PDB file of C-alpha atoms in Angstrom:
ATOM      1  CA  THR A  19     -15.505   5.566  -2.439  1.00 50.00           C
ATOM      2  CA  THR A  20     -16.558   1.996  -1.920  1.00 48.00           C
ATOM      3  CA  PRO A  21     -19.240   1.432   0.719  1.00 46.00           C
ATOM      4  CA  ALA A  22     -18.196  -0.592   3.751  1.00 45.00           C
ATOM      5  CA  PRO A  23     -19.143  -4.242   3.422  1.00 42.00           C
ATOM      6  CA  GLU A  24     -22.091  -5.436   5.448  1.00 40.00           C
ATOM      7  CA  LYS A  25     -21.152  -7.089   8.705  1.00 38.00           C
ATOM      8  CA  THR A  26     -22.372 -10.634   8.298  1.00 39.00           C
ATOM      9  CA  MET A  27     -21.043 -13.690   9.967  1.00 41.00           C
ATOM     10  CA  PRO A  28     -18.814 -15.695   7.621  1.00 43.00           C
ATOM     11  CA  ARG A  29     -20.303 -19.160   7.230  1.00 46.00           C
ATOM     12  CA  LEU A  30     -17.192 -21.303   7.223  1.00 44.00           C
ATOM     13  CA  PRO A  31     -15.535 -20.445  10.585  1.00 44.00           C
ATOM     14  CA  ALA A  32     -18.816 -20.610  12.478  1.00 44.00           C
ATOM     15  CA  LEU A  33     -19.857 -23.794  10.726  1.00 48.00           C
ATOM     16  CA  ALA A  34     -16.501 -25.421  11.334  1.00 46.00           C
ATOM     17  CA  CYS A  35     -17.016 -24.737  15.032  1.00 44.00           C
ATOM     18  CA  LEU A  36     -20.561 -26.116  14.855  1.00 50.00           C
ATOM     19  CA  TRP A  37     -19.253 -29.158  13.002  1.00 46.00           C
ATOM     20  CA  SER A  38     -16.620 -29.922  15.646  1.00 47.00           C
ATOM     21  CA  LEU A  39     -19.085 -29.501  18.501  1.00 46.00           C
ATOM     22  CA  LEU A  40     -21.804 -31.644  16.957  1.00 49.00           C
ATOM     23  CA  LEU A  41     -19.803 -34.508  15.556  1.00 46.00           C
ATOM     24  CA  GLY A  42     -18.061 -35.585  18.709  1.00 43.00           C
ATOM     25  CA  PRO A  43     -18.499 -39.221  19.782  1.00 38.00           C
ATOM     26  CA  ALA A  44     -21.909 -38.671  21.390  1.00 37.00           C
ATOM     27  CA  ALA A  45     -23.226 -36.297  18.728  1.00 39.00           C
ATOM     28  CA  PHE A  46     -25.528 -38.884  17.198  1.00 38.00           C
ATOM     29  CA  ALA A  47     -26.470 -40.867  20.286  1.00 37.00           C
ATOM     30  CA  SER A  48     -30.094 -40.787  19.237  1.00 38.00           C
ATOM     31  CA  ASN A  49     -31.293 -41.273  15.678  1.00 40.00           C
ATOM     32  CA  GLN A  50     -33.327 -38.081  15.665  1.00 41.00           C
ATOM     33  CA  GLN A  51     -33.830 -35.444  18.288  1.00 43.00           C
ATOM     34  CA  THR A  52     -36.503 -32.971  17.346  1.00 43.00           C
ATOM     35  CA  ALA A  53     -36.930 -29.499  18.667  1.00 43.00           C
ATOM     36  CA  ASP A  54     -40.203 -30.606  20.287  1.00 46.00           C
ATOM     37  CA  SER A  55     -38.275 -32.467  22.969  1.00 47.00           C
ATOM     38  CA  SER A  56     -36.365 -29.361  24.013  1.00 46.00           C
ATOM     39  CA  THR A  57     -38.977 -26.594  23.865  1.00 50.00           C
ATOM     40  CA  SER A  58     -39.334 -26.519  27.636  1.00 53.00           C
ATOM     41  CA  SER A  59     -35.813 -25.092  28.011  1.00 57.00           C
ATOM     42  CA  THR A  60     -35.646 -21.529  29.290  1.00 75.00           C
ATOM     43  CA  HIS A  61     -32.316 -21.067  27.473  1.00 85.00           C
ATOM     44  CA  LEU A  62     -33.645 -21.169  23.919  1.00 84.00           C
ATOM     45  CA  ALA A  63     -33.373 -18.017  21.854  1.00 81.00           C
ATOM     46  CA  GLN A  64     -36.783 -16.579  21.040  1.00 81.00           C
ATOM     47  CA  ASP A  65     -37.730 -16.003  17.384  1.00 80.00           C
ATOM     48  CA  ALA A  66     -34.469 -17.535  16.167  1.00 87.00           C
ATOM     49  CA  PRO A  67     -34.415 -19.825  13.149  1.00 92.00           C
ATOM     50  CA  ILE A  68     -33.858 -23.523  13.666  1.00 93.00           C
ATOM     51  CA  HIS A  69     -31.206 -25.590  11.941  1.00 96.00           C
ATOM     52  CA  GLN A  70     -31.288 -29.128  10.687  1.00 97.00           C
ATOM     53  CA  LEU A  71     -28.111 -31.180  10.435  1.00 98.00           C
ATOM     54  CA  ARG A  72     -28.387 -34.197   8.113  1.00 97.00           C
ATOM     55  CA  VAL A  73     -25.761 -36.915   7.690  1.00 97.00           C
ATOM     56  CA  TYR A  74     -26.083 -39.489   4.904  1.00 97.00           C
ATOM     57  CA  GLU A  75     -24.009 -42.656   4.929  1.00 97.00           C
ATOM     58  CA  LEU A  76     -22.705 -43.328   1.425  1.00 96.00           C
ATOM     59  CA  SER A  77     -20.793 -46.053  -0.346  1.00 94.00           C
ATOM     60  CA  ASP A  78     -17.441 -45.413  -2.016  1.00 93.00           C
ATOM     61  CA  ASP A  79     -18.860 -47.117  -5.140  1.00 93.00           C
ATOM     62  CA  THR A  80     -21.723 -44.642  -5.593  1.00 93.00           C
ATOM     63  CA  ARG A  81     -20.264 -41.570  -3.857  1.00 95.00           C
ATOM     64  CA  SER A  82     -19.534 -39.670  -7.058  1.00 95.00           C
ATOM     65  CA  ALA A  83     -22.955 -40.401  -8.559  1.00 95.00           C
ATOM     66  CA  PHE A  84     -24.599 -39.278  -5.302  1.00 96.00           C
ATOM     67  CA  HIS A  85     -22.734 -35.944  -5.426  1.00 97.00           C
ATOM     68  CA  ASP A  86     -23.753 -35.492  -9.067  1.00 96.00           C
ATOM     69  CA  ARG A  87     -27.405 -36.112  -8.206  1.00 97.00           C
ATOM     70  CA  PHE A  88     -27.396 -33.832  -5.172  1.00 97.00           C
ATOM     71  CA  ARG A  89     -25.551 -31.013  -6.932  1.00 97.00           C
ATOM     72  CA  ASP A  90     -27.427 -31.210 -10.244  1.00 97.00           C
ATOM     73  CA  HIS A  91     -30.912 -32.097  -9.031  1.00 97.00           C
ATOM     74  CA  ALA A  92     -31.637 -32.279  -5.285  1.00 98.00           C
ATOM     75  CA  ALA A  93     -30.193 -28.852  -4.415  1.00 98.00           C
ATOM     76  CA  ARG A  94     -32.079 -27.212  -7.286  1.00 98.00           C
ATOM     77  CA  ILE A  95     -35.387 -28.850  -6.357  1.00 98.00           C
ATOM     78  CA  MET A  96     -34.839 -28.105  -2.662  1.00 98.00           C
ATOM     79  CA  ASP A  97     -34.295 -24.455  -3.559  1.00 98.00           C
ATOM     80  CA  ARG A  98     -37.569 -24.472  -5.477  1.00 97.00           C
ATOM     81  CA  HIS A  99     -39.298 -25.684  -2.289  1.00 98.00           C
ATOM     82  CA  GLY A 100     -37.741 -22.985  -0.104  1.00 97.00           C
ATOM     83  CA  PHE A 101     -34.853 -24.911   1.458  1.00 98.00           C
ATOM     84  CA  ASP A 102     -31.958 -22.790   2.748  1.00 97.00           C
ATOM     85  CA  ILE A 103     -28.859 -24.967   2.464  1.00 97.00           C
ATOM     86  CA  VAL A 104     -26.269 -23.254   4.655  1.00 96.00           C
ATOM     87  CA  ALA A 105     -23.292 -25.519   3.959  1.00 96.00           C
ATOM     88  CA  ILE A 106     -22.373 -28.968   2.672  1.00 97.00           C
ATOM     89  CA  TRP A 107     -19.468 -31.156   3.803  1.00 98.00           C
ATOM     90  CA  GLU A 108     -18.072 -34.595   3.284  1.00 97.00           C
ATOM     91  CA  SER A 109     -16.713 -36.671   6.146  1.00 97.00           C
ATOM     92  CA  ARG A 110     -15.903 -40.269   7.049  1.00 96.00           C
ATOM     93  CA  SER A 111     -17.626 -42.419   9.651  1.00 94.00           C
ATOM     94  CA  GLU A 112     -15.687 -44.195  12.371  1.00 94.00           C
ATOM     95  CA  GLN A 113     -15.882 -47.264  10.116  1.00 93.00           C
ATOM     96  CA  GLY A 114     -14.299 -45.279   7.257  1.00 95.00           C
ATOM     97  CA  ARG A 115     -17.451 -44.968   5.127  1.00 95.00           C
ATOM     98  CA  PRO A 116     -18.025 -41.698   3.279  1.00 97.00           C
ATOM     99  CA  GLN A 117     -20.616 -39.374   4.758  1.00 97.00           C
ATOM    100  CA  PHE A 118     -22.440 -36.497   3.114  1.00 97.00           C
ATOM    101  CA  VAL A 119     -23.274 -33.818   5.683  1.00 98.00           C
ATOM    102  CA  TYR A 120     -25.307 -30.663   5.241  1.00 98.00           C
ATOM    103  CA  LEU A 121     -26.875 -27.955   7.348  1.00 97.00           C
ATOM    104  CA  LEU A 122     -30.235 -26.361   6.599  1.00 97.00           C
ATOM    105  CA  GLN A 123     -31.741 -23.250   8.146  1.00 96.00           C
ATOM    106  CA  TRP A 124     -35.513 -22.926   8.673  1.00 96.00           C
ATOM    107  CA  PRO A 125     -37.726 -20.172  10.082  1.00 95.00           C
ATOM    108  CA  ASP A 126     -39.497 -22.740  12.315  1.00 94.00           C
ATOM    109  CA  GLU A 127     -40.173 -26.451  12.663  1.00 94.00           C
ATOM    110  CA  ALA A 128     -43.608 -26.344  11.010  1.00 95.00           C
ATOM    111  CA  THR A 129     -42.072 -24.795   7.877  1.00 97.00           C
ATOM    112  CA  MET A 130     -39.339 -27.432   7.913  1.00 97.00           C
ATOM    113  CA  ARG A 131     -41.885 -30.259   7.992  1.00 97.00           C
ATOM    114  CA  THR A 132     -44.141 -28.712   5.324  1.00 98.00           C
ATOM    115  CA  ARG A 133     -41.275 -28.083   2.917  1.00 98.00           C
ATOM    116  CA  TRP A 134     -39.797 -31.563   3.417  1.00 98.00           C
ATOM    117  CA  ASP A 135     -43.223 -33.068   2.667  1.00 98.00           C
ATOM    118  CA  ALA A 136     -43.452 -30.992  -0.523  1.00 98.00           C
ATOM    119  CA  PHE A 137     -39.936 -31.965  -1.595  1.00 98.00           C
ATOM    120  CA  MET A 138     -40.515 -35.677  -0.991  1.00 97.00           C
ATOM    121  CA  ALA A 139     -43.787 -35.502  -2.977  1.00 98.00           C
ATOM    122  CA  ASP A 140     -42.172 -33.593  -5.869  1.00 98.00           C
ATOM    123  CA  GLU A 141     -42.766 -35.530  -9.094  1.00 98.00           C
ATOM    124  CA  GLU A 142     -39.499 -34.443 -10.693  1.00 98.00           C
ATOM    125  CA  TRP A 143     -37.512 -35.547  -7.617  1.00 97.00           C
ATOM    126  CA  SER A 144     -39.329 -38.901  -7.520  1.00 97.00           C
ATOM    127  CA  ALA A 145     -38.521 -39.521 -11.194  1.00 97.00           C
ATOM    128  CA  ILE A 146     -34.854 -38.596 -10.695  1.00 97.00           C
ATOM    129  CA  LYS A 147     -34.562 -40.939  -7.698  1.00 95.00           C
ATOM    130  CA  ARG A 148     -36.133 -43.794  -9.662  1.00 95.00           C
ATOM    131  CA  ARG A 149     -33.886 -43.205 -12.688  1.00 96.00           C
ATOM    132  CA  THR A 150     -30.624 -42.836 -10.738  1.00 95.00           C
ATOM    133  CA  GLY A 151     -31.541 -45.703  -8.426  1.00 92.00           C
ATOM    134  CA  ALA A 152     -32.101 -47.999 -11.401  1.00 94.00           C
ATOM    135  CA  GLU A 153     -28.769 -46.944 -12.864  1.00 94.00           C
ATOM    136  CA  HIS A 154     -26.594 -46.953  -9.719  1.00 92.00           C
ATOM    137  CA  GLY A 155     -28.525 -48.740  -6.969  1.00 88.00           C
ATOM    138  CA  ASP A 156     -29.174 -47.229  -3.560  1.00 89.00           C
ATOM    139  CA  PHE A 157     -27.016 -44.202  -2.780  1.00 88.00           C
ATOM    140  CA  VAL A 158     -27.789 -43.723   0.900  1.00 92.00           C
ATOM    141  CA  GLY A 159     -27.193 -46.425   3.490  1.00 91.00           C
ATOM    142  CA  GLY A 160     -28.653 -44.461   6.377  1.00 93.00           C
ATOM    143  CA  ILE A 161     -29.662 -40.964   7.424  1.00 95.00           C
ATOM    144  CA  GLU A 162     -29.017 -39.294  10.755  1.00 96.00           C
ATOM    145  CA  GLU A 163     -30.758 -36.060  11.535  1.00 96.00           C
ATOM    146  CA  LYS A 164     -30.627 -33.439  14.264  1.00 96.00           C
ATOM    147  CA  THR A 165     -32.980 -30.493  14.636  1.00 95.00           C
ATOM    148  CA  LEU A 166     -31.061 -27.749  16.386  1.00 94.00           C
ATOM    149  CA  ARG A 167     -32.387 -24.775  18.374  1.00 92.00           C
ATOM    150  CA  VAL A 168     -30.145 -21.846  19.206  1.00 89.00           C
ATOM    151  CA  VAL A 169     -29.623 -21.093  22.898  1.00 91.00           C
ATOM    152  CA  ASP A 170     -30.160 -17.548  24.086  1.00 87.00           C
ATOM    153  CA  TYR A 171     -26.452 -16.979  24.811  1.00 90.00           C
ATOM    154  CA  SER A 172     -25.194 -18.147  21.412  1.00 86.00           C
ATOM    155  CA  PRO A 173     -23.000 -15.514  19.725  1.00 88.00           C
ATOM    156  CA  HIS A 174     -24.965 -16.047  16.483  1.00 81.00           C
ATOM    157  CA  THR A 175     -28.546 -17.118  15.895  1.00 80.00           C
ATOM    158  CA  SER A 176     -28.456 -17.556  12.139  1.00 80.00           C
ATOM    159  CA  PHE A 177     -26.035 -17.888   9.260  1.00 77.00           C
ATOM    160  CA  GLY A 178     -26.058 -15.192   6.609  1.00 70.00           C
ATOM    161  CA  ASP A 179     -24.127 -15.066   3.381  1.00 56.00           C
ATOM    162  CA  GLY A 180     -20.623 -13.948   3.964  1.00 45.00           C
TER     163      GLY A 180
END
């Protein structure tokens, strides 16, 4: 007999819900809201991972080259530095510009900062950015970021494979 599959939360339905909640009109009212500003809340789940939502504004002219670079290089190098990319989407801004959106999961904010520092200092990544930038110009027009902390009544505190 086949063993019963593990009960893990499927990523897509939960992330679609997260996506719709976060990207309403006021979702990006501030450029960056870090978890530090919300740690006084008594409704935060204890010992839950944090999530980081990143939205990159792209240009239609370089959109394909950006995807190639992220898929072929950035994701691989991020993995090497311990990034947990939960999901990746594409969207459009209110002005119709393409947006690249992804969600990361981290054990805590200190780990997030340390791993981002290591990624940004990675020599291979720096060389790839220089080479692709010289070939295609700037890929990203702007970056919006949210650091998200799970509340204690959330039905899920993390996203597993599923």
